Amino acid sequence: MTTGYAETYRRSIGRPEEFWAEAAEAIDWEHRWDRVLDARRPPFYRWFPGARLNTCWNALDRHIAAGRGGRTALIWDSPVTAQIKQFTYQELRDEVARASPASLPVSVSSRAIVC
């Protein structure tokens, strides 16, 4: 997927299953999908049915494991408080670890979507 924007867009529209299967190779999966797209019940399409991934691993932990823990992962820029703060992958993972026990009393399951 090293092509220009127009070509990338064209592929995503013209061959969406192939396009997203290729894009999905860029992240780590605990369990691969059974198929890329389940379109048996439109409009209730399901992408990557049967797949399972760990979002925190893909967002933070794998970068630390690859030796990039000290690199900037997030820049927080608040126009309200006029503050800018940078967080490394290691700092963000540590913040997530500190905050995660707060989800236990409200019974957040491993399959829950937390916003």
PDB file of N, CA, C and O in Angstrom, residues 74-101:
ATOM      1  N   LEU A  74       1.923  10.296  21.227  1.00  0.00           N
ATOM      2  CA  LEU A  74       0.767  11.193  21.233  1.00  0.00           C
ATOM      3  C   LEU A  74       1.220  12.594  21.609  1.00  0.00           C
ATOM      4  O   LEU A  74       2.032  12.764  22.517  1.00  0.00           O
ATOM      5  N   ILE A  75       0.703  13.570  20.897  1.00  0.00           N
ATOM      6  CA  ILE A  75       0.922  14.972  21.259  1.00  0.00           C
ATOM      7  C   ILE A  75      -0.444  15.559  21.605  1.00  0.00           C
ATOM      8  O   ILE A  75      -1.347  15.600  20.770  1.00  0.00           O
ATOM      9  N   TRP A  76      -0.601  15.946  22.851  1.00  0.00           N
ATOM     10  CA  TRP A  76      -1.848  16.551  23.329  1.00  0.00           C
ATOM     11  C   TRP A  76      -1.671  18.059  23.255  1.00  0.00           C
ATOM     12  O   TRP A  76      -0.778  18.636  23.869  1.00  0.00           O
ATOM     13  N   ASP A  77      -2.507  18.711  22.481  1.00  0.00           N
ATOM     14  CA  ASP A  77      -2.415  20.149  22.253  1.00  0.00           C
ATOM     15  C   ASP A  77      -3.775  20.750  22.576  1.00  0.00           C
ATOM     16  O   ASP A  77      -4.730  20.589  21.817  1.00  0.00           O
ATOM     17  N   SER A  78      -3.869  21.417  23.717  1.00  0.00           N
ATOM     18  CA  SER A  78      -5.150  21.964  24.163  1.00  0.00           C
ATOM     19  C   SER A  78      -5.211  23.467  23.947  1.00  0.00           C
ATOM     20  O   SER A  78      -4.526  24.229  24.637  1.00  0.00           O
ATOM     21  N   PRO A  79      -6.053  23.917  23.038  1.00  0.00           N
ATOM     22  CA  PRO A  79      -6.222  25.350  22.866  1.00  0.00           C
ATOM     23  C   PRO A  79      -6.967  25.974  24.050  1.00  0.00           C
ATOM     24  O   PRO A  79      -6.840  27.163  24.299  1.00  0.00           O
ATOM     25  N   VAL A  80      -7.694  25.165  24.790  1.00  0.00           N
ATOM     26  CA  VAL A  80      -8.441  25.671  25.939  1.00  0.00           C
ATOM     27  C   VAL A  80      -7.499  26.054  27.075  1.00  0.00           C
ATOM     28  O   VAL A  80      -7.632  27.113  27.684  1.00  0.00           O
ATOM     29  N   THR A  81      -6.530  25.169  27.356  1.00  0.00           N
ATOM     30  CA  THR A  81      -5.607  25.422  28.472  1.00  0.00           C
ATOM     31  C   THR A  81      -4.271  25.976  28.005  1.00  0.00           C
ATOM     32  O   THR A  81      -3.406  26.263  28.835  1.00  0.00           O
ATOM     33  N   ALA A  82      -4.095  26.082  26.690  1.00  0.00           N
ATOM     34  CA  ALA A  82      -2.832  26.549  26.099  1.00  0.00           C
ATOM     35  C   ALA A  82      -1.664  25.676  26.537  1.00  0.00           C
ATOM     36  O   ALA A  82      -0.558  26.162  26.766  1.00  0.00           O
ATOM     37  N   GLN A  83      -1.902  24.375  26.638  1.00  0.00           N
ATOM     38  CA  GLN A  83      -0.853  23.430  27.008  1.00  0.00           C
ATOM     39  C   GLN A  83      -0.603  22.449  25.876  1.00  0.00           C
ATOM     40  O   GLN A  83      -1.533  22.054  25.175  1.00  0.00           O
ATOM     41  N   ILE A  84       0.637  22.071  25.746  1.00  0.00           N
ATOM     42  CA  ILE A  84       1.030  21.017  24.820  1.00  0.00           C
ATOM     43  C   ILE A  84       1.839  20.017  25.616  1.00  0.00           C
ATOM     44  O   ILE A  84       2.777  20.397  26.328  1.00  0.00           O
ATOM     45  N   LYS A  85       1.476  18.748  25.505  1.00  0.00           N
ATOM     46  CA  LYS A  85       2.204  17.704  26.208  1.00  0.00           C
ATOM     47  C   LYS A  85       2.420  16.532  25.274  1.00  0.00           C
ATOM     48  O   LYS A  85       1.532  16.158  24.523  1.00  0.00           O
ATOM     49  N   GLN A  86       3.624  15.984  25.324  1.00  0.00           N
ATOM     50  CA  GLN A  86       3.951  14.806  24.533  1.00  0.00           C
ATOM     51  C   GLN A  86       4.013  13.592  25.437  1.00  0.00           C
ATOM     52  O   GLN A  86       4.501  13.677  26.566  1.00  0.00           O
ATOM     53  N   PHE A  87       3.522  12.458  24.924  1.00  0.00           N
ATOM     54  CA  PHE A  87       3.561  11.199  25.650  1.00  0.00           C
ATOM     55  C   PHE A  87       4.301  10.172  24.807  1.00  0.00           C
ATOM     56  O   PHE A  87       4.041  10.055  23.609  1.00  0.00           O
ATOM     57  N   THR A  88       5.177   9.414  25.430  1.00  0.00           N
ATOM     58  CA  THR A  88       5.837   8.311  24.731  1.00  0.00           C
ATOM     59  C   THR A  88       4.931   7.088  24.801  1.00  0.00           C
ATOM     60  O   THR A  88       3.969   7.049  25.574  1.00  0.00           O
ATOM     61  N   TYR A  89       5.268   6.079  24.022  1.00  0.00           N
ATOM     62  CA  TYR A  89       4.513   4.831  24.082  1.00  0.00           C
ATOM     63  C   TYR A  89       4.557   4.253  25.494  1.00  0.00           C
ATOM     64  O   TYR A  89       3.551   3.772  26.020  1.00  0.00           O
ATOM     65  N   GLN A  90       5.715   4.311  26.135  1.00  0.00           N
ATOM     66  CA  GLN A  90       5.863   3.782  27.490  1.00  0.00           C
ATOM     67  C   GLN A  90       4.980   4.557  28.480  1.00  0.00           C
ATOM     68  O   GLN A  90       4.300   3.957  29.307  1.00  0.00           O
ATOM     69  N   GLU A  91       4.991   5.884  28.376  1.00  0.00           N
ATOM     70  CA  GLU A  91       4.161   6.695  29.277  1.00  0.00           C
ATOM     71  C   GLU A  91       2.672   6.412  29.089  1.00  0.00           C
ATOM     72  O   GLU A  91       1.932   6.297  30.063  1.00  0.00           O
ATOM     73  N   LEU A  92       2.250   6.285  27.840  1.00  0.00           N
ATOM     74  CA  LEU A  92       0.842   5.994  27.592  1.00  0.00           C
ATOM     75  C   LEU A  92       0.452   4.623  28.129  1.00  0.00           C
ATOM     76  O   LEU A  92      -0.616   4.467  28.720  1.00  0.00           O
ATOM     77  N   ARG A  93       1.323   3.620  27.912  1.00  0.00           N
ATOM     78  CA  ARG A  93       1.017   2.293  28.437  1.00  0.00           C
ATOM     79  C   ARG A  93       0.902   2.327  29.950  1.00  0.00           C
ATOM     80  O   ARG A  93       0.012   1.713  30.537  1.00  0.00           O
ATOM     81  N   ASP A  94       1.794   3.075  30.608  1.00  0.00           N
ATOM     82  CA  ASP A  94       1.740   3.186  32.069  1.00  0.00           C
ATOM     83  C   ASP A  94       0.447   3.872  32.517  1.00  0.00           C
ATOM     84  O   ASP A  94      -0.154   3.480  33.520  1.00  0.00           O
ATOM     85  N   GLU A  95      -0.008   4.886  31.779  1.00  0.00           N
ATOM     86  CA  GLU A  95      -1.267   5.571  32.102  1.00  0.00           C
ATOM     87  C   GLU A  95      -2.454   4.618  31.935  1.00  0.00           C
ATOM     88  O   GLU A  95      -3.376   4.612  32.755  1.00  0.00           O
ATOM     89  N   VAL A  96      -2.434   3.831  30.876  1.00  0.00           N
ATOM     90  CA  VAL A  96      -3.501   2.850  30.656  1.00  0.00           C
ATOM     91  C   VAL A  96      -3.519   1.841  31.794  1.00  0.00           C
ATOM     92  O   VAL A  96      -4.580   1.490  32.311  1.00  0.00           O
ATOM     93  N   ALA A  97      -2.341   1.389  32.214  1.00  0.00           N
ATOM     94  CA  ALA A  97      -2.263   0.418  33.314  1.00  0.00           C
ATOM     95  C   ALA A  97      -2.810   1.011  34.614  1.00  0.00           C
ATOM     96  O   ALA A  97      -3.471   0.318  35.390  1.00  0.00           O
ATOM     97  N   ARG A  98      -2.552   2.293  34.841  1.00  0.00           N
ATOM     98  CA  ARG A  98      -3.078   2.944  36.050  1.00  0.00           C
ATOM     99  C   ARG A  98      -4.595   3.126  35.980  1.00  0.00           C
ATOM    100  O   ARG A  98      -5.290   3.025  36.979  1.00  0.00           O
ATOM    101  N   ALA A  99      -5.119   3.389  34.793  1.00  0.00           N
ATOM    102  CA  ALA A  99      -6.554   3.644  34.642  1.00  0.00           C
ATOM    103  C   ALA A  99      -7.378   2.366  34.523  1.00  0.00           C
ATOM    104  O   ALA A  99      -8.557   2.364  34.859  1.00  0.00           O
ATOM    105  N   SER A 100      -6.781   1.283  34.085  1.00  0.00           N
ATOM    106  CA  SER A 100      -7.567   0.075  33.809  1.00  0.00           C
ATOM    107  C   SER A 100      -8.283  -0.504  35.029  1.00  0.00           C
ATOM    108  O   SER A 100      -9.401  -1.011  34.875  1.00  0.00           O
ATOM    109  N   PRO A 101      -7.747  -0.446  36.248  1.00  0.00           N
ATOM    110  CA  PRO A 101      -8.521  -0.968  37.383  1.00  0.00           C
ATOM    111  C   PRO A 101      -9.847  -0.235  37.590  1.00  0.00           C
ATOM    112  O   PRO A 101     -10.775  -0.795  38.162  1.00  0.00           O
TER     113      PRO A 101
END
